[in-house]
XYZ file of C-alpha atoms in Angstrom:
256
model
C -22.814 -2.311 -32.807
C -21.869 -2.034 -29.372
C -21.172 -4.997 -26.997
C -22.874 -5.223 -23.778
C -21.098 -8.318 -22.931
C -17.503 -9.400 -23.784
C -15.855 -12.348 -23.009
C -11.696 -12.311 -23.411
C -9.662 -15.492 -23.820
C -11.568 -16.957 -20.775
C -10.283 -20.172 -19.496
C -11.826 -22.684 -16.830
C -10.538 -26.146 -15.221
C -12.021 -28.624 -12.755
C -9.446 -30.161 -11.692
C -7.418 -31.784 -15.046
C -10.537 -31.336 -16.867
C -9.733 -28.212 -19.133
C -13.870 -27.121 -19.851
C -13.310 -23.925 -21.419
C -10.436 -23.388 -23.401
C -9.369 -19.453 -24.581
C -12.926 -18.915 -25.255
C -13.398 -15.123 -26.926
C -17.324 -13.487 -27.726
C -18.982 -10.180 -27.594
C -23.168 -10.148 -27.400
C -24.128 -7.168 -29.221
C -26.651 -4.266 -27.038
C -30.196 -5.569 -28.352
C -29.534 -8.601 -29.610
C -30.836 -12.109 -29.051
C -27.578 -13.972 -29.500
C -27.986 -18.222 -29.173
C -25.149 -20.546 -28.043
C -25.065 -23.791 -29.227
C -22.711 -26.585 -29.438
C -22.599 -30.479 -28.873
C -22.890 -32.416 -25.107
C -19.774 -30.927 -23.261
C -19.297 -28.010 -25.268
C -19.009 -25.996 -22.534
C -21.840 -23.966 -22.680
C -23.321 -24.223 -19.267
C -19.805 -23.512 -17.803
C -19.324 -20.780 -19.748
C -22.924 -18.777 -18.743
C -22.007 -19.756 -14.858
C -18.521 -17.518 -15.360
C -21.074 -15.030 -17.451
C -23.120 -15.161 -14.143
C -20.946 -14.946 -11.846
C -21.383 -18.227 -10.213
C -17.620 -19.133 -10.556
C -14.607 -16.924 -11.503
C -12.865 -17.869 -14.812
C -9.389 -19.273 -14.035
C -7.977 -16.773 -16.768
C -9.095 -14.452 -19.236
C -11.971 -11.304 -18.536
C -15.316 -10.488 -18.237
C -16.240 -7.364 -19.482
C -20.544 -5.939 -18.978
C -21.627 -2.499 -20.125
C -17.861 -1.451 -20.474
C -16.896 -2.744 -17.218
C -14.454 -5.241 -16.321
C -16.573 -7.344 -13.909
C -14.310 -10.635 -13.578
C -15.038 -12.632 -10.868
C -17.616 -10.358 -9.109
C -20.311 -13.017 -7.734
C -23.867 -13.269 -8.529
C -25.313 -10.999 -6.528
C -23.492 -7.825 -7.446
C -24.417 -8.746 -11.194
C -27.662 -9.211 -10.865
C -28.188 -5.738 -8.825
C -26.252 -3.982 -11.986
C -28.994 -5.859 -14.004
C -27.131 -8.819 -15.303
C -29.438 -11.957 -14.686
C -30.050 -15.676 -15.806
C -33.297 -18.056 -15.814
C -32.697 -21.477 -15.252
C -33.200 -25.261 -17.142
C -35.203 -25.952 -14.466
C -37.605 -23.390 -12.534
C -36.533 -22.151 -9.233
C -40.008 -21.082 -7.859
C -41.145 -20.888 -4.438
C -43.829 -23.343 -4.729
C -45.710 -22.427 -1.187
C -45.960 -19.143 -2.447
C -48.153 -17.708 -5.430
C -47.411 -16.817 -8.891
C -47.974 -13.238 -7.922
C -45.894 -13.687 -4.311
C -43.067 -14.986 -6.335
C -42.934 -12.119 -8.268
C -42.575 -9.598 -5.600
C -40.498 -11.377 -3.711
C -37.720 -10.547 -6.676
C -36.759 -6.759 -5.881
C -33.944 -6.213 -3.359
C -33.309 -3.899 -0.727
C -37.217 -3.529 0.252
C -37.963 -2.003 3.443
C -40.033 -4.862 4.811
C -36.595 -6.983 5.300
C -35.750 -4.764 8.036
C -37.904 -5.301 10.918
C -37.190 -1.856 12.461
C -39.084 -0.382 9.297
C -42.424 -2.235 10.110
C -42.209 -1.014 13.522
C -40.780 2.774 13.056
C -41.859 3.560 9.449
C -45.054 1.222 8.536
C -46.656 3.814 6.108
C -43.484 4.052 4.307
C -43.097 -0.126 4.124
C -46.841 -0.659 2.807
C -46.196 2.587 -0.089
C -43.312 0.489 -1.247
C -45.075 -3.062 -1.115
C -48.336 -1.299 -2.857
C -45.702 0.056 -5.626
C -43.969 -3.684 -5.891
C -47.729 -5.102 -6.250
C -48.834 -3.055 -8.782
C -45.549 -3.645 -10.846
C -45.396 -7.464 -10.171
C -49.315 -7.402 -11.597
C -47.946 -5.503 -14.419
C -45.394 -8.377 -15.000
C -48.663 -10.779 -14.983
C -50.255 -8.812 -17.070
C -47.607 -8.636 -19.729
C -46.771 -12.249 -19.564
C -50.978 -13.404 -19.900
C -50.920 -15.248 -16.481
C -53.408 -13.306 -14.466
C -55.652 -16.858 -14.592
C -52.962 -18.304 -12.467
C -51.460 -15.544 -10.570
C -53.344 -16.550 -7.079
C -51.994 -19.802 -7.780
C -49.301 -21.380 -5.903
C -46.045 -21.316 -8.366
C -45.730 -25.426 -7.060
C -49.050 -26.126 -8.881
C -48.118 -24.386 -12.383
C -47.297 -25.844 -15.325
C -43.424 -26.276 -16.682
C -44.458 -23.828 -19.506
C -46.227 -21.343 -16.865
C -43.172 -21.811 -14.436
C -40.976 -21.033 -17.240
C -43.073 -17.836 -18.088
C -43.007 -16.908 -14.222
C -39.381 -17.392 -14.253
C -39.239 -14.820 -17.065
C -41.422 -12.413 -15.086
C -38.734 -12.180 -12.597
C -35.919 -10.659 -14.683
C -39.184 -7.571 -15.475
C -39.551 -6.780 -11.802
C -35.920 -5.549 -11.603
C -35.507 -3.921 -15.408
C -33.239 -6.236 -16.787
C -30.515 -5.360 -19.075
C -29.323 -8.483 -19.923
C -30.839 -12.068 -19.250
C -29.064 -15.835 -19.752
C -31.684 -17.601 -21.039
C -30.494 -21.438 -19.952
C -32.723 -24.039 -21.619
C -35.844 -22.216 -21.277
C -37.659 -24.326 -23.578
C -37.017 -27.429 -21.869
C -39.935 -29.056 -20.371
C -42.626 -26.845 -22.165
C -45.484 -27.714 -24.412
C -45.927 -26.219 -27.785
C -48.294 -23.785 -26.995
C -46.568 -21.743 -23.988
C -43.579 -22.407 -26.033
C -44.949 -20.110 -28.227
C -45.880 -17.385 -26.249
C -42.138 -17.708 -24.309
C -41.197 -17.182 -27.889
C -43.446 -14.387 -27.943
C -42.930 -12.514 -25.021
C -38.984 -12.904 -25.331
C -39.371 -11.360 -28.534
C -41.542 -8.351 -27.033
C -38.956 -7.956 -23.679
C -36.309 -7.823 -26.533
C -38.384 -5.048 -29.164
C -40.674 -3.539 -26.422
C -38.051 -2.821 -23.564
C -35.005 -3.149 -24.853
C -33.680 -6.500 -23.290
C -30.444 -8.051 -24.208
C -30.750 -11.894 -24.400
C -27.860 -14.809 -24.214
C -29.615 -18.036 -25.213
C -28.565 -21.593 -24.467
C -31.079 -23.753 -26.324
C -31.473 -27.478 -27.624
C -34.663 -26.707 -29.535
C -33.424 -25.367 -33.195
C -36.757 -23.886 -33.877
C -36.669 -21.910 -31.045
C -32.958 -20.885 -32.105
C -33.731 -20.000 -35.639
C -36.987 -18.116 -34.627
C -35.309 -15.537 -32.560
C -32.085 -15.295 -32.689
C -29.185 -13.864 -34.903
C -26.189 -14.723 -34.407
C -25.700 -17.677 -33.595
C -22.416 -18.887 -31.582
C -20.847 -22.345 -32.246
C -19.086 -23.877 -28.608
C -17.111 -27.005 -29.001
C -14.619 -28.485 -27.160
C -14.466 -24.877 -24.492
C -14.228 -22.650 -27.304
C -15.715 -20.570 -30.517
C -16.444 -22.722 -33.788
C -18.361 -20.439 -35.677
C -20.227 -17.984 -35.163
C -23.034 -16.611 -38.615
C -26.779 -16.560 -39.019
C -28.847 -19.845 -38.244
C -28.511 -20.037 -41.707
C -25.063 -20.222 -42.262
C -24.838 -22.577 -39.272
C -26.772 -25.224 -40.470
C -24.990 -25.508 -43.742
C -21.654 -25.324 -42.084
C -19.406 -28.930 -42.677
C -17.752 -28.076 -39.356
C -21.144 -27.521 -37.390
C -22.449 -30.653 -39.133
C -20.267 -32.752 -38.141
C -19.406 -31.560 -34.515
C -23.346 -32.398 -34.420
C -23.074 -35.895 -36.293
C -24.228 -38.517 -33.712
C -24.735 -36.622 -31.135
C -27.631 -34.432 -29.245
C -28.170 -30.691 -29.594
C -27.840 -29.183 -25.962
């Protein structure tokens, strides 16, 4: 299978705290490949080097065949590399469906020569983002809310929003931190659901951090192993919950 994302002997400190440690894996094209590992694992630190966020103090970060080390954020997230968060990053004065199109880059309504000189052209391209950001809602079952201010939703419905935004730029790959946390069974489900249709549907690539081991052994395969900054084990769900070493990495201690 072909990797989409490889990580090489990546190392990162803060300060004399050594938090990952020659860390090697590859995310296969398709896939919906979970990381797991005990409290201070490293797993967190690892998706922020993933992301961009910080540059790994040694090792490389390869995406779609590229070496991308150290490029920031941004640049990753316009080449369609892009994470959700544990906790949802809405505008909450805006609306569901606001939030949404307020995801694309480079439209021509940032430049406030184009509403003056080209007006026609600015409203074709907001009436284009509209009708995909409804799209989004329409996928994702929130049209109930999507007048709604994004402050006033749910955790499960923020969570769903948040996955909306990686749709209104065609994601290729998404980080996936801790979606689950703070969601009720029932929009757990359809997250569940709809990650499951992004990944069949369209395509998507998904890199999950997750506590909840239902969630884990639901959708994905494999299933990476972090402890201690670097690879355990990596199998099916299956082989990871009868593995002695998993087991007892996990013995007294929380999934997170």
């Amino acid at each position: 299978m072909e990797s989409v994302i490889e990580v090489n002997n990546v190392s990162k400190s803060f300060g004399k705290l050594n938090v990952i440690n020659q860390c090697s894996i590859q995310v296969e094209k398709g896939s919906i490949t979970g990381l797991i590992g005990p409290n201070g694992a490293g797993k967190s630190t690892l998706f922020n080097i993933i992301a961009g966020v910080f540059p790994p103090d040694s090792g490389r970060i390869v995406f779609d065949g590229e070496d991308v080390t150290g490029l920031p954020s941004n640049q990753l997230f316009s080449r369609g590399l892009l994470r959700t968060f544990q906790i949802a990053h809405e505008f909450s004065h805006m609306t569901a469906l606001e939030n949404l199109m307020m995801v694309p880059s480079g439209q021509l309504g940032e430049n406030l020569l184009n509403t003056w000189f080209k007006p026609s052209l600015v409203r074709s391209q907001e009436q284009e983002v509209r009708q995909k950001a409804l799209d989004v809602i329409d996928f994702l079952k929130l049209e109930h809310v999507k007048n709604e201010l994004a402050g006033n939703l749910s955790g499960g419905q923020k969570k769903l929003l948040e996955l909306g935004r990686t749709m209104m730029v065609d994601a290729h790959v998404v980080l996936l931190d801790e979606i689950a946390a703070g969601v009720n069974r029932t929009l757990l489900k359809d997250l569940n659901d709809n990650i499951l249709r992004l990944n069949r549907e369209l395509g998507y690539t998904f890199l999950v951090i997750e506590h909840d081991m239902d969630m884990i052994a639901k959708l994905c395969n494999p299933v990476i192993v972090l402890a201690q900054g670097s690879v355990m084990v990596e199998g099916t769900i299956e082989e990871i919950q009868s593995n002695p070493e998993v087991i007892d990495a996990y013995f007294g201690t929380d999934v997170s």
